[in-house]
Coordinates of C-alpha atoms and ligand atoms in Angstrom, one line a residue:
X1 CA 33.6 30.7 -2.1
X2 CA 33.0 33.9 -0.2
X3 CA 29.6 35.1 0.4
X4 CA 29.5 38.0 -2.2
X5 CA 30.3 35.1 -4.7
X6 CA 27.9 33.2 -3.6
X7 CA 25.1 35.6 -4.1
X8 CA 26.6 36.4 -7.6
X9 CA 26.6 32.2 -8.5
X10 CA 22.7 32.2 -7.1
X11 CA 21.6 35.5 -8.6
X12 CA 22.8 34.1 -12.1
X13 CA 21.2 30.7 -11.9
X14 CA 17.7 32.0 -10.5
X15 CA 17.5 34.7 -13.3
X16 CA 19.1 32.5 -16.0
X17 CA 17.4 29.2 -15.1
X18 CA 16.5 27.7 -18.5
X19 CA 18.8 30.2 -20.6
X20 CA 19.5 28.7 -23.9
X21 CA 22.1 29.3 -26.7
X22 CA 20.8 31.9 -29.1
X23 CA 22.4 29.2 -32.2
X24 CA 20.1 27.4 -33.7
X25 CA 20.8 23.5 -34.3
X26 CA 19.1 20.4 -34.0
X27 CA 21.8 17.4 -33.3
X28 CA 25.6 17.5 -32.6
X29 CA 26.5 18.0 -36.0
X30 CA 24.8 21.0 -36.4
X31 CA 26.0 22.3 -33.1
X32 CA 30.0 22.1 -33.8
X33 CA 29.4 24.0 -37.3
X34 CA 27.7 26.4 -35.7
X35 CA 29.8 27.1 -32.5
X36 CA 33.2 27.2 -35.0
X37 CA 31.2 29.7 -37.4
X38 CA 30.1 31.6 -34.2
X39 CA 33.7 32.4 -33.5
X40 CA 34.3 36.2 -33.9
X41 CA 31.0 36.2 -35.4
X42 CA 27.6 37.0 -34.1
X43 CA 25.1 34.1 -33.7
X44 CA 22.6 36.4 -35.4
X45 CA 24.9 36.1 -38.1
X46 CA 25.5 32.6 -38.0
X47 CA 21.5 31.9 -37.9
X48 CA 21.2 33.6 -41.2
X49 CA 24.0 31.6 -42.6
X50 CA 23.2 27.6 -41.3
X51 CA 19.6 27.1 -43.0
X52 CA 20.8 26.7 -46.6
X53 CA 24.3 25.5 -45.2
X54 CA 22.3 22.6 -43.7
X55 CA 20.1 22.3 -46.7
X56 CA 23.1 21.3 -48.9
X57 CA 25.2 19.7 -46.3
X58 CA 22.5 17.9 -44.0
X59 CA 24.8 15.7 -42.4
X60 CA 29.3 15.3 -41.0
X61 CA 29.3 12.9 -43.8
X62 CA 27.9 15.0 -47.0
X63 CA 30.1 18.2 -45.1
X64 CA 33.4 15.5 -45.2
X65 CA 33.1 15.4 -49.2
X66 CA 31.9 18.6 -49.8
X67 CA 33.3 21.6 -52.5
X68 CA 35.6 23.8 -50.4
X69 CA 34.5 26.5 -53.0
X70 CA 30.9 25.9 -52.5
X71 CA 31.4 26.2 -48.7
X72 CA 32.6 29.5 -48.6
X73 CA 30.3 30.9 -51.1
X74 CA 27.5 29.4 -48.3
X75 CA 29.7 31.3 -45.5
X76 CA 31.1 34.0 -46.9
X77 CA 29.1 36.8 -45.1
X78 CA 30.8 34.9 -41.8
X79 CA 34.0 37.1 -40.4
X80 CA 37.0 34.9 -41.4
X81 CA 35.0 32.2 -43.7
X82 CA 38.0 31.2 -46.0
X83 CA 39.7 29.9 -42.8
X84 CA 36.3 28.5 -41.1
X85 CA 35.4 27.0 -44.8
X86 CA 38.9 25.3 -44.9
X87 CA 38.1 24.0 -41.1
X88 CA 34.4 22.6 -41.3
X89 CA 35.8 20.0 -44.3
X90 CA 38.5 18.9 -42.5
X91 CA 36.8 18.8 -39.5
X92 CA 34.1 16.9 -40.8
X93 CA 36.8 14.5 -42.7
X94 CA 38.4 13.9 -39.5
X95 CA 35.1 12.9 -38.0
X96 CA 34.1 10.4 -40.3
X97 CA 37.5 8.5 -40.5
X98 CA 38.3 8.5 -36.6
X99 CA 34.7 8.5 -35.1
X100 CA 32.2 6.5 -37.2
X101 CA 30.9 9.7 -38.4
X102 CA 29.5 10.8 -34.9
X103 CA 30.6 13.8 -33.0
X104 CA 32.9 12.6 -30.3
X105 CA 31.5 14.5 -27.2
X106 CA 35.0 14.6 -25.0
X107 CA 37.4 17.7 -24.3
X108 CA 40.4 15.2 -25.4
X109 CA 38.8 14.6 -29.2
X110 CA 37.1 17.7 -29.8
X111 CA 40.3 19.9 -29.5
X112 CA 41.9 17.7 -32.2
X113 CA 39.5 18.4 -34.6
X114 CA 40.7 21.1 -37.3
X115 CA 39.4 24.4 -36.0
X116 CA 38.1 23.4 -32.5
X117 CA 40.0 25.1 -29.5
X118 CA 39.3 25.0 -26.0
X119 CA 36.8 27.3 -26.1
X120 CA 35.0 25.8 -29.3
X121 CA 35.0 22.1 -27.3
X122 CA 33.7 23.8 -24.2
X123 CA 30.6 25.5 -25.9
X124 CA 29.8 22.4 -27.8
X125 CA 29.9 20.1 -24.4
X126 CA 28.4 23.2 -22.3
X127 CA 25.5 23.2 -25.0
X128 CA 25.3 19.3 -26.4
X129 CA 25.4 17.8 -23.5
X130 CA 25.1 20.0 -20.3
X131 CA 28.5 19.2 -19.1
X132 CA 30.0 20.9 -16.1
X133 CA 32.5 23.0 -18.1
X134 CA 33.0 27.0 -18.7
X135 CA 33.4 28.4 -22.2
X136 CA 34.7 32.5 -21.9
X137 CA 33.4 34.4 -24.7
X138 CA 34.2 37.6 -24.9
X139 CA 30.6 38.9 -22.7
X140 CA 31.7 36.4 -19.9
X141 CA 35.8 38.1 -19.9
X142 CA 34.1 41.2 -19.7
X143 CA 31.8 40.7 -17.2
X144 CA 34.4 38.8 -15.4
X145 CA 36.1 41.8 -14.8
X146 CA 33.4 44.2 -13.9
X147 CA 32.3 42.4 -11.6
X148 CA 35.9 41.4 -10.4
X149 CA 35.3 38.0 -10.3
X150 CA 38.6 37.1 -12.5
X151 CA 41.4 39.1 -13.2
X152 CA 43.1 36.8 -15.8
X153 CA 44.5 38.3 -18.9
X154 CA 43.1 35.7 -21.3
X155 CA 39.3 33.7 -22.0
X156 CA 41.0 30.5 -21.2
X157 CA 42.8 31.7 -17.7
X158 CA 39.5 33.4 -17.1
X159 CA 37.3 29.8 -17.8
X160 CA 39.9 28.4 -15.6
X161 CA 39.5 30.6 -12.6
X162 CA 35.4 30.8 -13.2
X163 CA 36.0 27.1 -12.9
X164 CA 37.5 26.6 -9.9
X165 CA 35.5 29.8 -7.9
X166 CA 32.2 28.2 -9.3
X167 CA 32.6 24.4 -9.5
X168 CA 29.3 23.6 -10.4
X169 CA 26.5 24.8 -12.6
X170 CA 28.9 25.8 -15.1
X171 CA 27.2 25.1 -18.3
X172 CA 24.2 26.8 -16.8
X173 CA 26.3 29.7 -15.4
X174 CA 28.0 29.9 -19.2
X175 CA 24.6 30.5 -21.0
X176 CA 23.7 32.8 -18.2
X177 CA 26.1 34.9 -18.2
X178 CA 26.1 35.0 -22.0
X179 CA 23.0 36.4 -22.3
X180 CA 23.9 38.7 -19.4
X181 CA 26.5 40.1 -21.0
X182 CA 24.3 40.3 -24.7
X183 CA 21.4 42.6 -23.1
X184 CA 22.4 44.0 -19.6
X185 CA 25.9 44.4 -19.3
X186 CA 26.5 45.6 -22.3
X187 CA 30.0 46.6 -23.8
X188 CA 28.9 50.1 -24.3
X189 CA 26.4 51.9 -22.1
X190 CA 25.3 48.8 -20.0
X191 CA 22.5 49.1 -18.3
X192 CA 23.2 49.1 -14.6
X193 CA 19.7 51.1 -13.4
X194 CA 18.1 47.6 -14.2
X195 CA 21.1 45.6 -13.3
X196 CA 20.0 42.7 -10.5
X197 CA 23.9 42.9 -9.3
X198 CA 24.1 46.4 -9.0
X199 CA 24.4 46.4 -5.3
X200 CA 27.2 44.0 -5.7
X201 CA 28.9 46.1 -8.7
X202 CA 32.1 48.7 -7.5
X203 CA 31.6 49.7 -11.5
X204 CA 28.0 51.0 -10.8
X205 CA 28.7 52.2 -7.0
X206 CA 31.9 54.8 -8.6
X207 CA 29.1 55.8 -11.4
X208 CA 27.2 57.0 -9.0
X209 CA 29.5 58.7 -6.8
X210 CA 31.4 60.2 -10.1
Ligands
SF4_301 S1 26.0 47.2 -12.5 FE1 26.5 47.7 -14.7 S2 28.7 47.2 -14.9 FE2 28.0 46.3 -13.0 S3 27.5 44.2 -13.6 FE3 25.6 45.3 -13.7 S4 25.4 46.1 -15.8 FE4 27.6 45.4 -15.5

């Protein structure tokens, strides 16, 4: 890794130390719903939605034999909740008849689960069980870029190269960067005055010479 990675990798982990997902769940169970209704959807959003969602459905098993219909009237201020409603039963079907009702916690299982991609399985292991493994949202592609740390053209090329120039700390350097990308460097008007990798940032240096 070259030193101005380095510094980048550091910089994260001392300013992101005990960063946490902004979902809010309890147990595995409440994790995967949450991460598959977070897709395309804001956690905000998804926090509004889970408390009488988990109220009704408290558990994989009570989600594997619920109402389709009663599902999406639960999600149905999530972007895309006729698809995600149609996902979480199967899902939830799928884990009571191949895993004894337990979230299997493994790349290899998690992807065939009905509505769980690679980023989905990454963000549940990254936040269930610290595992060394990089989700890309769409803060961490962006970031990724501005700070020229990936040029891939997709999430998953970009979690692949953020993987190998990182190798470890990855589930911390995932929530990091996150949160990063939530409050600092922001899609529009980021805030690069307070930015702690300004001095590292050719974004913020051709700002200030434009
Ligand atoms: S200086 Fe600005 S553009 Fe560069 S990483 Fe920081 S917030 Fe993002």
């Amino acid at each position: 890794m070259l030193k101005r990675e380095l510094i980048i990798k550091k910089r994260f982990l001392d300013k992101y130390n005990n960063a946490k997902s902004e979902l809010i769940f309890k147990n595995h169970y409440e994790l995967i719903v949450c991460v598959m209704l977070s897709a395309q959807c804001l956690d905000s959003r998804v926090n509004l939605i889970t408390p009488s969602l988990f109220a009704n459905y408290p558990d994989i098993n009570s989600l594997a034999n619920a109402n389709l219909m009663n599902i999406k009237e639960l999600i149905k201020s999530c972007n895309f909740y006729q698809n995600k409603a149609i996902n979480l039963i199967k899902m939830a079907k799928s884990v009571v008849e191949n895993h004894n009702s337990i979230i299997p916690m493994n790349f290899n299982d998690l992807t065939k689960l009905a509505g769980v991609g690679e980023k989905t399985a990454n963000v549940v292991l990254c936040e269930g069980i610290g595992a060394n493994v990089m989700a890309v949202d769409t803060h961490i592609f962006r970031v990724s870029k501005r700070l020229k740390i990936s040029n891939a053209k997709t999430p998953n090329d970009c979690a692949k190269e953020l993987t190998k120039l990182f190798k470890t700390d990855l589930d911390k350097l995932h929530k990091g960067i996150v949160l990063f990308g939530r409050y600092i460097c922001k899609a529009k008007k980021p805030d690069c005055n307070n930015c702690f990798l300004n001095d590292l940032c050719d974004e913020f240096k051709q700002q200030k010479n434009s």
